[in-house]
């Protein structure tokens, strides 16, 4: 299978045209006409993930986050990014990322989280094109005690520590979600009538916005985006059934918690 064929399958689901201007989604290391026999799926390219790719004889690593986000001025093993790029080139491993285009795809990241939570009547929180956009909003089958719902989020997504604002509602039913850094969509979540807004990377002052009726909950960046592996696996398994795909067991949260 050529790298460009694998990329085409992903881009049919999440076109590169949907990515934000600051992003660097797509093929980062490797050539489109290179052959690939097995892909490893992860959230980030790390030295551990690349070592796993070598062990598992994978010649392509597909991640959510791009390994190169800002231009590289040199390659001399001075940091993790440089070492990973060097290792990928040395080993002939193609590196591909589906980032904000996967976030905003019609069946992308936030919608997947909403589906895992069992939300119904799911809509887009911030539409950007027909059927596409950032975030999702929907309703639980019935109202649930707020603290019980947040505990369920922790259980389903492996959240070790969930930061949240004051519990201003005893029960929640309408839920807004934005995977990754979603502080910019707080107002949209409020305007959508959400009882609770689940996202990540919230700042101190964010927790004091709209504290009159909406709960804000920070579930963690990695935890909210781990579903990228499942989405990518589904895309490739459905569209390229003869191509080997593995889910990384070394894709880990860079944030650690002292309990």
Tab-separated table of C-alpha atoms in Angstrom:
chain	number	residue	atom	x	y	z
A	1	UNK	CA	0.000	0.000	0.000
A	2	UNK	CA	1.367	3.438	-0.892
A	3	UNK	CA	1.487	6.144	1.763
A	4	UNK	CA	-0.638	8.396	-0.448
A	5	UNK	CA	-3.418	5.767	-0.544
A	6	UNK	CA	-3.490	5.568	3.243
A	7	UNK	CA	-3.526	9.362	3.476
A	8	UNK	CA	-6.362	9.519	0.933
A	9	UNK	CA	-8.545	7.256	3.076
A	10	UNK	CA	-8.043	9.491	6.107
A	11	UNK	CA	-8.522	12.693	4.125
A	12	UNK	CA	-11.792	11.452	2.623
A	13	UNK	CA	-13.060	11.400	6.213
A	14	UNK	CA	-11.191	14.508	7.420
A	15	UNK	CA	-10.142	16.689	4.444
A	16	UNK	CA	-6.951	18.683	4.962
A	17	UNK	CA	-8.914	21.761	3.907
A	18	UNK	CA	-10.704	21.619	7.262
A	19	UNK	CA	-7.523	22.183	9.278
A	20	UNK	CA	-6.884	25.531	10.936
A	21	UNK	CA	-4.358	27.946	9.400
A	22	UNK	CA	-1.871	27.393	12.228
A	23	UNK	CA	-1.952	23.610	11.915
A	24	UNK	CA	0.419	21.143	10.229
A	25	UNK	CA	-1.770	18.135	9.475
A	26	UNK	CA	-0.920	15.683	6.720
A	27	UNK	CA	2.236	13.821	5.710
A	28	UNK	CA	5.134	15.225	7.736
A	29	UNK	CA	7.919	12.689	7.156
A	30	UNK	CA	8.127	10.372	4.154
A	31	UNK	CA	7.142	10.413	0.498
A	32	UNK	CA	3.628	9.884	-0.872
A	33	UNK	CA	4.828	7.119	-3.201
A	34	UNK	CA	6.658	5.188	-0.466
A	35	UNK	CA	5.293	1.735	0.344
A	36	UNK	CA	3.787	1.100	3.774
A	37	UNK	CA	2.900	-2.339	5.120
A	38	UNK	CA	1.688	-1.573	8.655
A	39	UNK	CA	0.671	1.584	10.511
A	40	UNK	CA	0.836	2.298	14.230
A	41	UNK	CA	-1.819	4.644	15.639
A	42	UNK	CA	-1.090	6.985	18.552
A	43	UNK	CA	-2.016	10.378	19.972
A	44	UNK	CA	1.554	11.727	19.745
A	45	UNK	CA	4.815	10.771	18.090
A	46	UNK	CA	7.220	10.067	20.942
A	47	UNK	CA	10.468	8.169	21.210
A	48	UNK	CA	8.563	5.353	22.949
A	49	UNK	CA	5.988	5.189	20.144
A	50	UNK	CA	8.703	5.108	17.480
A	51	UNK	CA	10.503	2.322	19.340
A	52	UNK	CA	7.211	0.422	19.404
A	53	UNK	CA	6.832	0.964	15.647
A	54	UNK	CA	10.272	-0.532	15.088
A	55	UNK	CA	9.496	-3.522	17.330
A	56	UNK	CA	6.191	-4.154	15.568
A	57	UNK	CA	7.689	-3.665	12.098
A	58	UNK	CA	5.436	-0.692	11.337
A	59	UNK	CA	6.696	1.603	8.596
A	60	UNK	CA	4.113	4.339	9.214
A	61	UNK	CA	2.976	6.124	12.383
A	62	UNK	CA	-0.326	7.990	12.257
A	63	UNK	CA	-1.089	10.369	15.108
A	64	UNK	CA	-3.529	13.081	16.107
A	65	UNK	CA	-0.889	15.664	17.041
A	66	UNK	CA	1.703	16.677	14.425
A	67	UNK	CA	5.276	15.990	15.564
A	68	UNK	CA	6.430	19.147	13.729
A	69	UNK	CA	4.218	22.066	14.705
A	70	UNK	CA	6.718	24.871	14.290
A	71	UNK	CA	9.481	25.077	11.658
A	72	UNK	CA	12.666	23.176	12.528
A	73	UNK	CA	15.877	25.186	12.138
A	74	UNK	CA	18.204	22.230	12.565
A	75	UNK	CA	18.331	18.472	13.126
A	76	UNK	CA	21.007	17.687	15.703
A	77	UNK	CA	19.166	15.598	18.320
A	78	UNK	CA	18.843	18.588	20.641
A	79	UNK	CA	15.256	17.797	21.663
A	80	UNK	CA	12.558	15.142	21.411
A	81	UNK	CA	11.045	16.498	18.202
A	82	UNK	CA	14.397	16.489	16.402
A	83	UNK	CA	15.272	13.017	17.677
A	84	UNK	CA	11.909	11.616	16.588
A	85	UNK	CA	12.153	13.109	13.104
A	86	UNK	CA	15.726	11.858	12.740
A	87	UNK	CA	14.762	8.364	13.889
A	88	UNK	CA	11.784	8.225	11.541
A	89	UNK	CA	13.956	9.226	8.580
A	90	UNK	CA	16.701	6.808	9.600
A	91	UNK	CA	14.251	3.921	9.933
A	92	UNK	CA	12.194	4.811	6.852
A	93	UNK	CA	9.029	5.379	8.919
A	94	UNK	CA	6.445	7.764	7.472
A	95	UNK	CA	4.822	10.181	9.942
A	96	UNK	CA	1.302	11.426	9.293
A	97	UNK	CA	-1.010	13.555	11.463
A	98	UNK	CA	-4.759	14.196	11.381
A	99	UNK	CA	-5.214	17.111	13.769
A	100	UNK	CA	-7.699	19.995	13.539
A	101	UNK	CA	-9.138	18.488	10.365
A	102	UNK	CA	-10.077	15.423	12.437
A	103	UNK	CA	-11.382	17.709	15.186
A	104	UNK	CA	-13.760	19.507	12.838
A	105	UNK	CA	-14.744	16.648	10.517
A	106	UNK	CA	-18.518	15.943	10.537
A	107	UNK	CA	-17.963	12.634	12.367
A	108	UNK	CA	-14.843	13.806	14.179
A	109	UNK	CA	-13.461	13.965	17.674
A	110	UNK	CA	-16.094	15.821	19.696
A	111	UNK	CA	-18.936	13.905	18.102
A	112	UNK	CA	-17.197	10.629	19.001
A	113	UNK	CA	-16.919	11.730	22.651
A	114	UNK	CA	-20.591	12.764	22.578
A	115	UNK	CA	-21.511	9.330	21.240
A	116	UNK	CA	-19.460	7.592	23.930
A	117	UNK	CA	-21.406	9.619	26.498
A	118	UNK	CA	-24.679	8.466	24.932
A	119	UNK	CA	-25.844	11.918	23.848
A	120	UNK	CA	-28.789	12.229	21.485
A	121	UNK	CA	-29.714	14.866	18.884
A	122	UNK	CA	-26.044	15.775	18.504
A	123	UNK	CA	-25.253	19.069	16.786
A	124	UNK	CA	-22.125	21.098	16.078
A	125	UNK	CA	-21.159	23.673	18.677
A	126	UNK	CA	-19.267	25.998	16.301
A	127	UNK	CA	-20.113	25.210	12.649
A	128	UNK	CA	-17.450	26.068	10.068
A	129	UNK	CA	-18.825	24.348	6.951
A	130	UNK	CA	-21.680	22.101	5.979
A	131	UNK	CA	-21.759	19.400	8.603
A	132	UNK	CA	-18.306	20.359	9.909
A	133	UNK	CA	-17.132	22.443	12.840
A	134	UNK	CA	-15.724	22.315	16.326
A	135	UNK	CA	-17.366	20.890	19.407
A	136	UNK	CA	-20.631	19.021	19.837
A	137	UNK	CA	-23.774	19.484	21.892
A	138	UNK	CA	-26.537	17.029	22.651
A	139	UNK	CA	-28.782	15.597	25.328
A	140	UNK	CA	-28.609	12.654	27.685
A	141	UNK	CA	-31.611	10.300	27.558
A	142	UNK	CA	-32.608	11.677	30.955
A	143	UNK	CA	-31.327	14.126	33.525
A	144	UNK	CA	-28.502	12.794	35.715
A	145	UNK	CA	-27.133	14.075	39.009
A	146	UNK	CA	-24.253	16.412	38.136
A	147	UNK	CA	-21.627	14.758	40.308
A	148	UNK	CA	-22.686	11.301	39.159
A	149	UNK	CA	-22.289	12.387	35.524
A	150	UNK	CA	-18.814	13.794	36.142
A	151	UNK	CA	-17.795	10.550	37.872
A	152	UNK	CA	-19.034	8.649	34.838
A	153	UNK	CA	-16.913	10.863	32.570
A	154	UNK	CA	-13.890	10.062	34.717
A	155	UNK	CA	-14.578	6.335	34.514
A	156	UNK	CA	-15.202	6.195	30.774
A	157	UNK	CA	-12.227	8.311	29.748
A	158	UNK	CA	-9.681	7.356	32.401
A	159	UNK	CA	-9.625	10.829	33.944
A	160	UNK	CA	-7.595	10.768	37.151
A	161	UNK	CA	-8.410	14.311	38.251
A	162	UNK	CA	-11.338	16.292	36.854
A	163	UNK	CA	-11.249	20.036	37.459
A	164	UNK	CA	-14.638	21.719	37.495
A	165	UNK	CA	-16.390	24.950	38.431
A	166	UNK	CA	-19.063	25.223	41.113
A	167	UNK	CA	-21.839	22.664	40.772
A	168	UNK	CA	-24.577	25.206	40.065
A	169	UNK	CA	-27.029	22.562	38.830
A	170	UNK	CA	-28.135	19.501	40.768
A	171	UNK	CA	-28.772	17.659	37.508
A	172	UNK	CA	-27.462	17.872	33.962
A	173	UNK	CA	-29.013	16.751	30.703
A	174	UNK	CA	-27.815	19.041	27.906
A	175	UNK	CA	-24.076	18.491	27.441
A	176	UNK	CA	-21.544	20.392	25.310
A	177	UNK	CA	-18.176	18.860	24.417
A	178	UNK	CA	-14.999	20.087	22.756
A	179	UNK	CA	-11.971	17.808	22.699
A	180	UNK	CA	-8.574	19.354	23.328
A	181	UNK	CA	-8.207	23.028	24.211
A	182	UNK	CA	-11.790	24.290	24.183
A	183	UNK	CA	-11.699	27.429	26.295
A	184	UNK	CA	-12.539	29.522	23.244
A	185	UNK	CA	-15.941	27.833	22.912
A	186	UNK	CA	-17.258	28.507	26.414
A	187	UNK	CA	-19.620	31.217	25.179
A	188	UNK	CA	-20.891	28.917	22.412
A	189	UNK	CA	-21.588	26.182	24.957
A	190	UNK	CA	-23.524	28.649	27.102
A	191	UNK	CA	-25.470	29.958	24.106
A	192	UNK	CA	-26.364	26.360	23.182
A	193	UNK	CA	-28.053	25.966	26.564
A	194	UNK	CA	-25.591	23.419	27.936
A	195	UNK	CA	-25.921	22.413	31.567
A	196	UNK	CA	-22.287	21.298	31.549
A	197	UNK	CA	-19.385	21.877	29.167
A	198	UNK	CA	-16.668	19.217	28.924
A	199	UNK	CA	-13.330	20.246	27.448
A	200	UNK	CA	-9.662	20.620	28.424
A	201	UNK	CA	-6.901	23.134	29.123
A	202	UNK	CA	-9.188	25.586	30.902
A	203	UNK	CA	-7.535	28.566	32.565
A	204	UNK	CA	-8.208	29.847	36.079
A	205	UNK	CA	-10.527	32.649	34.988
A	206	UNK	CA	-12.440	30.365	32.635
A	207	UNK	CA	-14.025	28.639	35.604
A	208	UNK	CA	-15.693	31.896	36.642
A	209	UNK	CA	-17.421	32.485	33.314
A	210	UNK	CA	-21.138	31.719	33.124
A	211	UNK	CA	-21.062	30.344	36.656
A	212	UNK	CA	-24.738	31.242	37.037
A	213	UNK	CA	-26.057	28.112	35.320
A	214	UNK	CA	-23.412	26.104	33.452
A	215	UNK	CA	-20.813	23.780	34.945
A	216	UNK	CA	-17.402	23.815	33.306
A	217	UNK	CA	-15.360	20.625	33.527
A	218	UNK	CA	-11.763	20.069	32.413
A	219	UNK	CA	-11.346	16.364	31.624
A	220	UNK	CA	-7.737	16.615	30.395
A	221	UNK	CA	-6.321	17.145	26.911
A	222	UNK	CA	-4.991	13.617	26.361
A	223	UNK	CA	-8.047	11.993	27.912
A	224	UNK	CA	-10.425	13.911	25.655
A	225	UNK	CA	-8.421	13.122	22.509
A	226	UNK	CA	-7.492	9.480	23.024
A	227	UNK	CA	-10.527	8.590	20.886
A	228	UNK	CA	-8.494	9.706	17.835
A	229	UNK	CA	-6.900	6.252	17.847
A	230	UNK	CA	-10.293	4.559	17.598
A	231	UNK	CA	-11.506	6.922	14.870
A	232	UNK	CA	-8.392	6.369	12.762
A	233	UNK	CA	-8.592	2.610	13.319
A	234	UNK	CA	-12.221	2.595	12.152
A	235	UNK	CA	-11.392	4.652	9.038
A	236	UNK	CA	-8.519	2.436	7.934
A	237	UNK	CA	-10.143	-0.878	8.853
A	238	UNK	CA	-13.273	0.007	6.885
A	239	UNK	CA	-11.627	1.495	3.811
A	240	UNK	CA	-8.366	-0.481	3.606
A	241	UNK	CA	-9.283	-3.918	5.010
A	242	UNK	CA	-6.102	-5.579	3.730
A	243	UNK	CA	-3.805	-2.983	5.327
A	244	UNK	CA	-2.396	-3.848	8.765
A	245	UNK	CA	-3.156	-1.342	11.531
A	246	UNK	CA	-2.091	-1.486	15.180
A	247	UNK	CA	-3.172	0.621	18.150
A	248	UNK	CA	-0.177	1.822	20.121
A	249	UNK	CA	0.228	0.533	23.665
A	250	UNK	CA	2.894	3.183	24.315
A	251	UNK	CA	0.730	6.220	23.586
A	252	UNK	CA	0.640	7.840	27.002
A	253	UNK	CA	-0.414	11.029	28.718
A	254	UNK	CA	2.542	13.406	29.161
A	255	UNK	CA	0.756	14.864	32.197
A	256	UNK	CA	1.269	12.892	35.413
A	257	UNK	CA	-0.751	13.183	38.620
A	258	UNK	CA	0.395	12.864	42.205
A	259	UNK	CA	-2.549	11.382	44.101
